[in-house]
Short mmCIF file of C-alpha atoms in Angstrom, two decimals:
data_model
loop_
_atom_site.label_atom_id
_atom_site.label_comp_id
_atom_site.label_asym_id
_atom_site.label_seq_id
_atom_site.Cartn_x
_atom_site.Cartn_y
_atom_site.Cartn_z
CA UNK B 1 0.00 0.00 0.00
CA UNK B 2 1.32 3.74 -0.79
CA UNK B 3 1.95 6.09 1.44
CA UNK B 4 -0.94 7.19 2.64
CA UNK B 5 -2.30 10.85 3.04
CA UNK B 6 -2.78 12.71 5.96
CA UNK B 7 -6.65 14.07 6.62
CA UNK B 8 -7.93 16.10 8.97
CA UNK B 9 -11.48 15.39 10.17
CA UNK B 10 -13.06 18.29 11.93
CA UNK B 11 -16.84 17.37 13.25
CA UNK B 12 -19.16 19.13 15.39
CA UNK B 13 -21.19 17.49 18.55
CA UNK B 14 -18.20 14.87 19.13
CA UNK B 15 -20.52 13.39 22.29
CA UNK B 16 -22.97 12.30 19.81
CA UNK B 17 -20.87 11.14 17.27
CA UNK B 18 -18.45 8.75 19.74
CA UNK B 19 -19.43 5.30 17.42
CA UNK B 20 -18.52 7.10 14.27
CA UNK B 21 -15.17 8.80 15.72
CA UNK B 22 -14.41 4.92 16.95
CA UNK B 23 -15.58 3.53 13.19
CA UNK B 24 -13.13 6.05 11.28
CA UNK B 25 -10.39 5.79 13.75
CA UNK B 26 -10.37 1.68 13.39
CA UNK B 27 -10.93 1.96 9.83
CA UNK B 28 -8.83 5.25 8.40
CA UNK B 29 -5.42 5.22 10.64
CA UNK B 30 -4.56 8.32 8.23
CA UNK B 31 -7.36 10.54 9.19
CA UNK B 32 -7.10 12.24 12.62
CA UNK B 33 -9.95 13.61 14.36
CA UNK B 34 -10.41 17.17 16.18
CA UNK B 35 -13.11 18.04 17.78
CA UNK B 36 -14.95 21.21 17.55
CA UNK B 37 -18.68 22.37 19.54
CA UNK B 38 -20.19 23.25 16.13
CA UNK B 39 -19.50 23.63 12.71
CA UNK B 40 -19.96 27.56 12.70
CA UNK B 41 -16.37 27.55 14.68
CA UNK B 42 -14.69 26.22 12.33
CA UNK B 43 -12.32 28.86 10.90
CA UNK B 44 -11.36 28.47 7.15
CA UNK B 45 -7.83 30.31 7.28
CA UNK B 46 -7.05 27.28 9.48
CA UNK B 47 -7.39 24.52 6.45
CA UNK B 48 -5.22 27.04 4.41
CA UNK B 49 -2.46 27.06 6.86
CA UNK B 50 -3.05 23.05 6.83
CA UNK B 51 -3.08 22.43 3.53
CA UNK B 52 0.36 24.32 3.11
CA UNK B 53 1.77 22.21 5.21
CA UNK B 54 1.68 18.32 4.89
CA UNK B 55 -1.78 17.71 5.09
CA UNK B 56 -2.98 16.75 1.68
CA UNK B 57 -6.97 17.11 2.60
CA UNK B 58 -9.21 18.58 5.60
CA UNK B 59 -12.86 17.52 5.73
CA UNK B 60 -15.48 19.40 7.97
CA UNK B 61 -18.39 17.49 9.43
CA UNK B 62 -21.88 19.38 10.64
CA UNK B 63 -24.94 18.95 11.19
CA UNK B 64 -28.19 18.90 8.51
CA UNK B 65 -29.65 22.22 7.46
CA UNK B 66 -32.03 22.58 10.41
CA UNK B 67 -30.28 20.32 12.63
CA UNK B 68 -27.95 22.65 14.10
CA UNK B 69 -27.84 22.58 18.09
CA UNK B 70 -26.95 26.83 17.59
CA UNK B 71 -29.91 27.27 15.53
CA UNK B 72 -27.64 28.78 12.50
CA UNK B 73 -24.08 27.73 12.69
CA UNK B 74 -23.68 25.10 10.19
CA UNK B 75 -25.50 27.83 7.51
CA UNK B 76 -22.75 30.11 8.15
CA UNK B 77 -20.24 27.48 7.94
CA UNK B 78 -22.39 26.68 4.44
CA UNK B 79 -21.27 29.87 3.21
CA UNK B 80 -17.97 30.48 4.45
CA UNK B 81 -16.65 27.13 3.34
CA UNK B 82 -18.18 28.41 -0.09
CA UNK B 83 -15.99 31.18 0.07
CA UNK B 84 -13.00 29.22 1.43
CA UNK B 85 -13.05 26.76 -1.51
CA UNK B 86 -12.91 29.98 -3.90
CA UNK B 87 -10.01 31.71 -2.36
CA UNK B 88 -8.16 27.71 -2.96
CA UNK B 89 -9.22 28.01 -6.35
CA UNK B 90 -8.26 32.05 -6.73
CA UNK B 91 -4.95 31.06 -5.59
CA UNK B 92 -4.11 28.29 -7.85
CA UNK B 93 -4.96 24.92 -5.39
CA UNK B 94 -6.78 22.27 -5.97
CA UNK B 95 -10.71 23.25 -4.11
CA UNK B 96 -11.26 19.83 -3.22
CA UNK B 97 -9.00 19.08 -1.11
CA UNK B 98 -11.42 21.13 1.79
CA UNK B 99 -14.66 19.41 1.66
CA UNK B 100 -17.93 19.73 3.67
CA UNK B 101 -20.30 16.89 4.72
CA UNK B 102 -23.73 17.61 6.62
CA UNK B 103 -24.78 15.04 8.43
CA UNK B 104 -27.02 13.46 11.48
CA UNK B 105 -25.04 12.78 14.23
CA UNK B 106 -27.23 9.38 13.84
CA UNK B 107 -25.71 8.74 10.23
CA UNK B 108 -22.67 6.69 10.30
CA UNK B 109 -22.87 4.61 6.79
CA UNK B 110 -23.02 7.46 4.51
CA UNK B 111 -20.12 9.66 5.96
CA UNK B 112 -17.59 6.42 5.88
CA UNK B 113 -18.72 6.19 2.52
CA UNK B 114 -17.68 9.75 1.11
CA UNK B 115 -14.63 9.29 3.44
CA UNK B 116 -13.85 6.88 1.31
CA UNK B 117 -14.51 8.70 -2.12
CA UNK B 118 -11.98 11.40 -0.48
CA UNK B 119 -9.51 9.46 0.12
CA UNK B 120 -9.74 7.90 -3.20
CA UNK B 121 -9.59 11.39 -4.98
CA UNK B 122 -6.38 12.44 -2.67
CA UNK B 123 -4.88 8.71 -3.72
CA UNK B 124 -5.23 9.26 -7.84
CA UNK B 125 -3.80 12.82 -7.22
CA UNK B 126 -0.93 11.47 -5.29
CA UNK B 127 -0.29 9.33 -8.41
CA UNK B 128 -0.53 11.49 -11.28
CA UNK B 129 2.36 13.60 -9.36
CA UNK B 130 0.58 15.95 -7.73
CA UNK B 131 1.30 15.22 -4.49
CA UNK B 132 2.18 17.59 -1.29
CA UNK N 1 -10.60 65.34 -14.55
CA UNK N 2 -12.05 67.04 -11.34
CA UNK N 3 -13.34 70.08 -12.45
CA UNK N 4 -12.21 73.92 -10.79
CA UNK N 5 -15.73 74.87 -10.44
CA UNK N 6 -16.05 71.60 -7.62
CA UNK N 7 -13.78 73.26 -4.87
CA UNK N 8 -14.56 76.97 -5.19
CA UNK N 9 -17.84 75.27 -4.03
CA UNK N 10 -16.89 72.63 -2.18
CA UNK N 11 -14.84 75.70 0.02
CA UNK N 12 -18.02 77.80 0.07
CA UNK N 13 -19.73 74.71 1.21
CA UNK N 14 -17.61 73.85 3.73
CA UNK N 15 -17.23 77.37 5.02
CA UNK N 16 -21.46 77.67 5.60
CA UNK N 17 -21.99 74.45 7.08
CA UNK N 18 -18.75 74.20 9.52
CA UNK N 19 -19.14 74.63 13.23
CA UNK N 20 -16.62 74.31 16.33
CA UNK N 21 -16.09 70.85 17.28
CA UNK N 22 -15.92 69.47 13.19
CA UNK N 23 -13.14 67.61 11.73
CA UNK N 24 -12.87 68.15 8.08
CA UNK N 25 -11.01 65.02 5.82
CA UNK N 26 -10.10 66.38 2.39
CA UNK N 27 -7.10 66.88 0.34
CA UNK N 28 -4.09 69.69 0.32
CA UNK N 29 -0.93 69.95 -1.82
CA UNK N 30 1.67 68.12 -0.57
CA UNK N 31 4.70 69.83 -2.18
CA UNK N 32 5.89 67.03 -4.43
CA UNK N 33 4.20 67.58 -8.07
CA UNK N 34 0.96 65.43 -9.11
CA UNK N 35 0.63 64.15 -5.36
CA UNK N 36 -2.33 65.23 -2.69
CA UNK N 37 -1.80 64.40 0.94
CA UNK N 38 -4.88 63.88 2.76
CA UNK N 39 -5.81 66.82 5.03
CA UNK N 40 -7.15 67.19 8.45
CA UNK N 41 -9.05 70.59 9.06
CA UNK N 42 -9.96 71.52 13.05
CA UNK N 43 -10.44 75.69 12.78
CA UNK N 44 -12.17 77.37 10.01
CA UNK N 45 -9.11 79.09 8.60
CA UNK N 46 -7.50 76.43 7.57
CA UNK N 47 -10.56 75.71 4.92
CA UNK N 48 -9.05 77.94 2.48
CA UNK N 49 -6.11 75.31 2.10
CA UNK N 50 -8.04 72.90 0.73
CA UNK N 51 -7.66 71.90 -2.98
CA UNK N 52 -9.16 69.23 -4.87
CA UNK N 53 -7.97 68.59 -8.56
CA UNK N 54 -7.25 65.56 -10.74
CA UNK N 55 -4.55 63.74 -8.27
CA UNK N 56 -6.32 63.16 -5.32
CA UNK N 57 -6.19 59.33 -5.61
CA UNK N 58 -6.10 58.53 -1.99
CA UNK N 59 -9.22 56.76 -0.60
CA UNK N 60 -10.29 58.93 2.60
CA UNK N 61 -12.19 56.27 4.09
CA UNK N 62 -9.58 54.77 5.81
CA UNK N 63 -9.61 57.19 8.29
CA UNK N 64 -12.86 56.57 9.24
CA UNK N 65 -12.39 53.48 10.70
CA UNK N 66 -9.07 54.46 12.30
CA UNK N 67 -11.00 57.63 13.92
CA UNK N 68 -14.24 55.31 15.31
CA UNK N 69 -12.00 52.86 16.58
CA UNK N 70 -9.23 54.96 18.13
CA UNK N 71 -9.27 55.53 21.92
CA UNK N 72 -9.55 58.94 21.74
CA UNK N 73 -12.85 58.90 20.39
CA UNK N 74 -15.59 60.48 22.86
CA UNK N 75 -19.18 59.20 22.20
CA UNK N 76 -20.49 62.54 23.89
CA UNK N 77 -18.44 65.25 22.38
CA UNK N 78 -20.67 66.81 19.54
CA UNK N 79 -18.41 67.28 16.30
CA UNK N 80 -18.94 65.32 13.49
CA UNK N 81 -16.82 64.27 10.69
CA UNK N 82 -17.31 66.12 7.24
CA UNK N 83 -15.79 63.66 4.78
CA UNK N 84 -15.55 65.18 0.84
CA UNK N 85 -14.41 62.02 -1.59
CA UNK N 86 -15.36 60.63 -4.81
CA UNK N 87 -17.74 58.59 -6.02
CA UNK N 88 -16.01 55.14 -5.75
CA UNK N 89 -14.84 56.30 -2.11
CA UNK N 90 -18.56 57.03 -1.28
CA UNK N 91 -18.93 53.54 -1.72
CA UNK N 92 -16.39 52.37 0.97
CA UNK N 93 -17.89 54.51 3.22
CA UNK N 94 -21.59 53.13 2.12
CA UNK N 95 -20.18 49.84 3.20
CA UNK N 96 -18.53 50.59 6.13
CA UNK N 97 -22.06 52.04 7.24
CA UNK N 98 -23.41 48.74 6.02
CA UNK N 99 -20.72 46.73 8.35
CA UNK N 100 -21.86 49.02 11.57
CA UNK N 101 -18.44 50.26 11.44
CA UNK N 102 -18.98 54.13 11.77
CA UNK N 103 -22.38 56.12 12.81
CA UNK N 104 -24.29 57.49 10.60
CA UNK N 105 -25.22 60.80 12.62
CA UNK N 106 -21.49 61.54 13.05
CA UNK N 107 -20.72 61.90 9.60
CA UNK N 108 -21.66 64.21 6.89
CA UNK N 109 -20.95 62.52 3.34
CA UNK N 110 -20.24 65.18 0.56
CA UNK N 111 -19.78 63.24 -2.50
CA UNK N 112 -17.99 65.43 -5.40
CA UNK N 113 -18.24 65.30 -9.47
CA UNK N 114 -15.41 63.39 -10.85
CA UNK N 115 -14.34 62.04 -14.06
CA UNK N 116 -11.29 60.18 -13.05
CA UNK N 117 -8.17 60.94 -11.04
CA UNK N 118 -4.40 60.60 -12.46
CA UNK N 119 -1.45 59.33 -10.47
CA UNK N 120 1.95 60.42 -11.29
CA UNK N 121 2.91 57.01 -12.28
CA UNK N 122 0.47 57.21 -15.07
CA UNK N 123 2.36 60.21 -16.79
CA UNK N 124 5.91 58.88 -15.82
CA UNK N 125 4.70 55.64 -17.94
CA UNK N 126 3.63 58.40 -20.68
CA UNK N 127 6.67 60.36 -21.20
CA UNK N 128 9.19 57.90 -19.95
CA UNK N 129 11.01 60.11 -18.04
CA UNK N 130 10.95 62.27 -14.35
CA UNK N 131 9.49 65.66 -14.20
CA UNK N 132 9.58 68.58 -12.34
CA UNK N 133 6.17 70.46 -11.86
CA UNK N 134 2.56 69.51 -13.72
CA UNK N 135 -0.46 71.63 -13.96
CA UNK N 136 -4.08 71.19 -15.15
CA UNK N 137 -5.41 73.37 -17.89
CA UNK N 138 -8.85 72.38 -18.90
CA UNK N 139 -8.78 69.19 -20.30
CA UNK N 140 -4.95 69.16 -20.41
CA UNK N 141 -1.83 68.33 -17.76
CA UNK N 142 1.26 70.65 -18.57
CA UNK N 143 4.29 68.85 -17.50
CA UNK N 144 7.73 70.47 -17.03
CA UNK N 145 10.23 68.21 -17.74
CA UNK N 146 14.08 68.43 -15.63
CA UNK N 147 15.21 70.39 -19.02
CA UNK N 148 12.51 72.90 -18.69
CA UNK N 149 10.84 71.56 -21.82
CA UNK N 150 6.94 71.66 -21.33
CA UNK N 151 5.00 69.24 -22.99
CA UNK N 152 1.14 69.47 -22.79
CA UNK N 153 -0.62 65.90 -22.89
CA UNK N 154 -4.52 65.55 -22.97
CA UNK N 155 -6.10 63.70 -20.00
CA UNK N 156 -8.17 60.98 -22.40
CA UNK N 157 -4.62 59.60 -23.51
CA UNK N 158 -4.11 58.72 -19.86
CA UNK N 159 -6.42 57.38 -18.20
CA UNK N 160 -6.06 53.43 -17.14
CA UNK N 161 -6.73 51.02 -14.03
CA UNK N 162 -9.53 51.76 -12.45
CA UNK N 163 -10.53 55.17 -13.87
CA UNK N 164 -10.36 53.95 -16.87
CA UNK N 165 -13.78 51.21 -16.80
CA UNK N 166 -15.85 53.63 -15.04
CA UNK N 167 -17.47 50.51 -13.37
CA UNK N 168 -17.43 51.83 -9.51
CA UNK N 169 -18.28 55.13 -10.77
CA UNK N 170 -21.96 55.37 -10.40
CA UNK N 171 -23.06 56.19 -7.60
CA UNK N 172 -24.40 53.94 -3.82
CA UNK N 173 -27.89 54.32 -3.45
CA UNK N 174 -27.46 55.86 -0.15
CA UNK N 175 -29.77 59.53 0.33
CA UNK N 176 -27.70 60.93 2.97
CA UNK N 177 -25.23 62.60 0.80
CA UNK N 178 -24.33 66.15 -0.38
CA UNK N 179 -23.13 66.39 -3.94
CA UNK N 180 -20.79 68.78 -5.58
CA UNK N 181 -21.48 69.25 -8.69
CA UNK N 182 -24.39 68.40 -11.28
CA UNK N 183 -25.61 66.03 -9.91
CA UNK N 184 -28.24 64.75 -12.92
CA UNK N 185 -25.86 65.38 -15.50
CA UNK N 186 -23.17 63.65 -13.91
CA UNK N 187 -25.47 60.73 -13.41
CA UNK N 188 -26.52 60.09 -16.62
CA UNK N 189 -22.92 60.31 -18.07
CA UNK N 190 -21.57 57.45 -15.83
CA UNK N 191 -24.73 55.55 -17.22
CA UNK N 192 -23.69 55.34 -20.37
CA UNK N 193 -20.04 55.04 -19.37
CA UNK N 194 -20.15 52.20 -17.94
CA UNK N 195 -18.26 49.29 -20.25
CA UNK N 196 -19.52 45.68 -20.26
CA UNK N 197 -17.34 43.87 -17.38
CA UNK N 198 -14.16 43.11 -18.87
CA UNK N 199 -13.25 39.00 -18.68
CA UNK N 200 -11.02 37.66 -15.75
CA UNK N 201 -7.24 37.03 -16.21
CA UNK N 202 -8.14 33.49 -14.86
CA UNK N 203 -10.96 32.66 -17.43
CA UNK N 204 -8.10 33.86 -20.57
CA UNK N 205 -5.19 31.28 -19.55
CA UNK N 206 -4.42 27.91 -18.94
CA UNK N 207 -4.04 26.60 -14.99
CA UNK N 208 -0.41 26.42 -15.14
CA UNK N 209 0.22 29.67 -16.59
CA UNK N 210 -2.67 30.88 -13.88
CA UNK N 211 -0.11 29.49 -11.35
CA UNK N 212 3.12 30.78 -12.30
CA UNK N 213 1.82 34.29 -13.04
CA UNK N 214 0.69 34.24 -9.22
CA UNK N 215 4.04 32.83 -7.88
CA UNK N 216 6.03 35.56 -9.74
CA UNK N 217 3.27 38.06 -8.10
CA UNK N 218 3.55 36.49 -4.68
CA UNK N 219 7.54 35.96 -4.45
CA UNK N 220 7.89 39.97 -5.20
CA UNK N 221 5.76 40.60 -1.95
CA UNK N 222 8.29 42.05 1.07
CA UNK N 223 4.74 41.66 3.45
CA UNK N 224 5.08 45.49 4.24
CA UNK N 225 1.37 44.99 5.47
CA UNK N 226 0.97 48.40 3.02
CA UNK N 227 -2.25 46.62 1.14
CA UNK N 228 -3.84 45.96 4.86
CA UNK N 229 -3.35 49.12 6.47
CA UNK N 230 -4.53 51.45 3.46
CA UNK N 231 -7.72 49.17 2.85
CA UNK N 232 -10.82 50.70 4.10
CA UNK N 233 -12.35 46.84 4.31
CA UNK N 234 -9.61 45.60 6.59
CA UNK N 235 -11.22 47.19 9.55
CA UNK N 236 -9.69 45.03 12.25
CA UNK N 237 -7.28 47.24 13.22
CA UNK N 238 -5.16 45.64 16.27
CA UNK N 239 -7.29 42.56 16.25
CA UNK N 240 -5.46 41.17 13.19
CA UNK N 241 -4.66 37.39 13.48
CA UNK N 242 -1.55 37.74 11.51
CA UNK N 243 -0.55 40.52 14.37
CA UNK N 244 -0.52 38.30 16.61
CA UNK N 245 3.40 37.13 17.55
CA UNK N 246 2.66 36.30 21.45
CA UNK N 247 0.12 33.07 20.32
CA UNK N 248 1.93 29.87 21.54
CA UNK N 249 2.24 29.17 17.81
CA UNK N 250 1.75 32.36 15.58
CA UNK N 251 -0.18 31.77 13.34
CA UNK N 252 1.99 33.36 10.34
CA UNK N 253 5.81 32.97 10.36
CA UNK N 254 7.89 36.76 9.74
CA UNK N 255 9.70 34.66 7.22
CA UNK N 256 9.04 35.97 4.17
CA UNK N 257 9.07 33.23 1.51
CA UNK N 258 6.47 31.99 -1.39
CA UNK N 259 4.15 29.97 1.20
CA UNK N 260 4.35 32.53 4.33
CA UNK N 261 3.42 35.20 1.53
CA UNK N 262 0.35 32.78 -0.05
CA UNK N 263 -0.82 32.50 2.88
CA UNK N 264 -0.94 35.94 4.11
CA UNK N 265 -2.84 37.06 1.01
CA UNK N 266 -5.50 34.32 1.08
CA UNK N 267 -6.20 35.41 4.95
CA UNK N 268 -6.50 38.86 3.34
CA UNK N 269 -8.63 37.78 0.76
CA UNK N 270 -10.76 35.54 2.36
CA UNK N 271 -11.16 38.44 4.90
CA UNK N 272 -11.87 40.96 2.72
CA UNK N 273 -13.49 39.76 0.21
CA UNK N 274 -17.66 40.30 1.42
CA UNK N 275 -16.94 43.87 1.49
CA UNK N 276 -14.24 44.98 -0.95
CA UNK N 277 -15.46 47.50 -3.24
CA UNK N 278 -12.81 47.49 -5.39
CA UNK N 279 -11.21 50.90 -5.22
CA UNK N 280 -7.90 49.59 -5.88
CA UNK N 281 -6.01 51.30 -2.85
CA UNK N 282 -3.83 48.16 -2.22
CA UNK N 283 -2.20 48.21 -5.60
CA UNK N 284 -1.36 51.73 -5.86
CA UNK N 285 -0.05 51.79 -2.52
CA UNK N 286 2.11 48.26 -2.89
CA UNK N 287 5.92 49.22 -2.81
CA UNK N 288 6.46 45.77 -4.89
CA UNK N 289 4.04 46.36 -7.64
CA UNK N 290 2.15 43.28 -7.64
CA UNK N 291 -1.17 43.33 -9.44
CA UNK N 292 -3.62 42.55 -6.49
CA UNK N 293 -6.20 43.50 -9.01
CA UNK N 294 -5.98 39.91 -10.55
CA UNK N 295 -7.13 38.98 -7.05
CA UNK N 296 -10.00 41.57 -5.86
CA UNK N 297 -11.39 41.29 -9.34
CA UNK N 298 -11.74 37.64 -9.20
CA UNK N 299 -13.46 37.81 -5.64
CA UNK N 300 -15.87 40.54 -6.56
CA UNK N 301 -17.15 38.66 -9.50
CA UNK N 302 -17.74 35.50 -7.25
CA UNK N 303 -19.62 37.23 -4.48
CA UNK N 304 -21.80 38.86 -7.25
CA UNK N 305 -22.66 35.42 -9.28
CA UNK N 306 -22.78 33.37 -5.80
CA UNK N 307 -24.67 35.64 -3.18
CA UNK N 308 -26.03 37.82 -5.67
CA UNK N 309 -24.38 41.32 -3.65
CA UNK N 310 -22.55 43.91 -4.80
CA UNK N 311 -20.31 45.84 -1.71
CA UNK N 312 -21.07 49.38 -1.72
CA UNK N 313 -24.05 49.77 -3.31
CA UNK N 314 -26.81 49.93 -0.24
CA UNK N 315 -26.44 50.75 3.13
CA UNK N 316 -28.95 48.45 4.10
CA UNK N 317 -28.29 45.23 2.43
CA UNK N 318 -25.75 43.44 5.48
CA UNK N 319 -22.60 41.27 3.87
CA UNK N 320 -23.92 37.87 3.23
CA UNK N 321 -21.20 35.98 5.27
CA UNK N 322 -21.88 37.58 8.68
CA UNK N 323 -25.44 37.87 8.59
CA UNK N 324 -27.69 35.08 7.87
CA UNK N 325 -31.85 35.76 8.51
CA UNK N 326 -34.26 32.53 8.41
CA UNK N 327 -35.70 31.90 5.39
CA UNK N 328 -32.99 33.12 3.29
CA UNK N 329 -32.00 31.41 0.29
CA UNK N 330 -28.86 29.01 0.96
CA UNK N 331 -26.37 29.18 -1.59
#
């Protein structure tokens, strides 16, 4: 197996979500977990200072439109992650690398499943050459 | 061209509606030809010193900011701040309003009649040379070169950057303003001045050539932190993250090299972006010379397509990123 890439999982309501944390951590030994009260904290200059360094891809987990436990924080996260992915883009990077997932905390199946996807996109970049 | 006739009245204006207590921001001559400094009046005989002609690049609402922010600032003293700038400047201060960064009943806006402003970089591009004194006449600058030839060159041969679109020149619909000027007339001309919006750099070249026309930008920055400090949307003042050396791990390295300098300018951007109104400040001002304008343009267009809002142009539409109301439409 190739080297594999370093992620960085950031997901909101981490008391809810212990059986997924324990699911990607026994499944994905590449992607570390932080945890963060709500989506709406999470601060996009932070995956650009990641991303320069050797982390190859940053994924942000919230909560469903509606679902959020602050009423709004995942909508502003919506739109600042927008912008985030278009300042990537503006400066030349690849805007996938910083992806967005909104799910339950219930769901477990589908977010191992695009965690997957991910790390299959990072994987075929890392071999065509474009690697960090 | 800014016309004579705007400060004769823009002096007569000031000199009625001044009382003890005001703090005028305009323009005065700063000694070195073709360049205004801006100009801080406190008595009413210093009005006469204030001139406004066809340099006075500098965007005054900078000072805003600094003024509401500064310690100094007493919410009970009465003065207010009479602020005369251009059109594209009257949108700045539009947004600020917009951002709840200054108070609307401590300002008085005067807006003047402009048809585009010429830096001395412009006619040093022109003739190719340094000069020694320029005048307006009319429609024409007369430029005295170091061998006390004088050349006259006409002010439509000149004009580029910003001035040159006339896209930020119409003006905010915001009714709290004064103008200099005629007013109708000067409306309707921007109308039909306004040019289709030119295509983006990044939509005319491939990726890589994208990429290596931003490193070559990037590498020339010294981070002199000229573009943040002159930028009427960077209104953080001493809250800046990258100001920050005494966090346990700052979050920008002083080193400057090609990824501390990336970085720095997609904080800035990403920052700045909701509420830049393009008035091109931070690439006049940058020591280094790197066209910023590839960047702000490319921003402004997003927010516009994405969220639908133009900076600057209502005082009552809030930045979309900050302010989210139920029942909006998600993006």
């Amino acid at each position: 197996m190739a080297k594999q890439d370093l992620i960085y999982l950031f997901l909101c309501r981490a008391d809810k979500r212990k059986k997924l944390v324990e699911e990607v951590e026994k499944k994905f030994p590449n992607i570390k977990t932080i945890n963060i009260h709500c989506a709406g904290r999470f601060n996009p200059i932070l995956a650009f200072k990641l991303l320069q360094q050797k982390v190859s891809g940053i994924v942000l987990l919230g909560c469903d439109t509606g679902d959020c436990h602050y009423r709004e924080g995942n909508l502003f996260s919506e739109r600042r992650i927008c912008l985030a992915k278009e300042t990537l883009k503006g400066f030349g990077l690849d805007e996938n690398r910083l992806q967005a997932l909104w799910y339950n905390p219930k769901q477990i199946d589908p977010v191992i499943k695009s965690l997957e996807e991910f790390t299959n996109y990072l994987s075929n970049l890392a071999n065509k050459g474009d690697s960090k | 061209m800014i016309k004579e006739v705007v400060n004769q009245q823009l002096i007569s204006f000031l000199k009625q509606e001044f009382k003890p207590g005001d703090t005028i921001i305009s323009y005065k001559e700063s000694g070195t030809p073709g360049i205004m400094t801006p100009f801080f009046v406190q008595s009413k005989d210093e009005i006469e010193k204030i001139t406004i002609n066809s340099f006075c690049v500098n965007n005054l609402a900078v000072y805003l900011s600094e003024f509401f922010q500064s310690e100094y600032y007493d919410k009970t003293k009465k003065g207010r701040i009479i602020l005369s700038v251009k059109p594209c400047d009257a949108k700045s201060v539009v947004q600020m309003i917009s951002d709840a960064q200054i108070s609307i009943d401590k300002i008085l806006l005067i807006v003047l009649e402009c048809d585009g402003v010429i830096t001395p970089k412009q006619i040093k591009d022109k003739i190719q040379q340094e000069f020694v004194n320029i005048v307006t006449k009319g429609n024409n600058f007369i430029v005295t070169l170091q061998d006390k030839q004088v050349i006259s060159i006409a002010s439509e041969d000149l004009k580029n950057g910003k001035c040159k679109e006339g896209l930020l020149c119409d003006l905010p619909t915001y009714y709290d303003y004064y103008f200099i000027g005629n007013e109708k007339s000067a409306k309707a001309d921007k109308k039909s001045k306004v040019s289709p919006e030119a295509p983006l750099i990044q939509d005319c070249i491939s990726k890589e050539e994208y990429k290596m026309m931003i490193e070559n930008e990037l590498n020339k920055c010294i981070r002199c932190y000229a573009c943040r400090n002159i930028c009427p949307a960077c209104f953080c003042s001493d809250k800046c993250i990258i100001d920050k050396p005494k966090l346990a791990i700052p979050f920008l390295d002083k080193e400057v090299n090609l990824a501390n300098n990336t970085l720095f300018h997609m904080i800035r951007f990403n920052h700045v972006a909701p509420n830049c109104t393009e008035c091109g400040e931070c690439e006049r001002v940058c020591p280094q010379e790197i066209k910023l304008s590839i960047f702000y343009r490319y921003f402004n267009r997003f927010m516009k397509k994405e969220f639908g809002f133009v900076p600057g142009e209502s005082d009552l539409e809030r930045q979309k990123l900050l302010n989210y109301r139920f029942g909006e439409e998600l993006v």
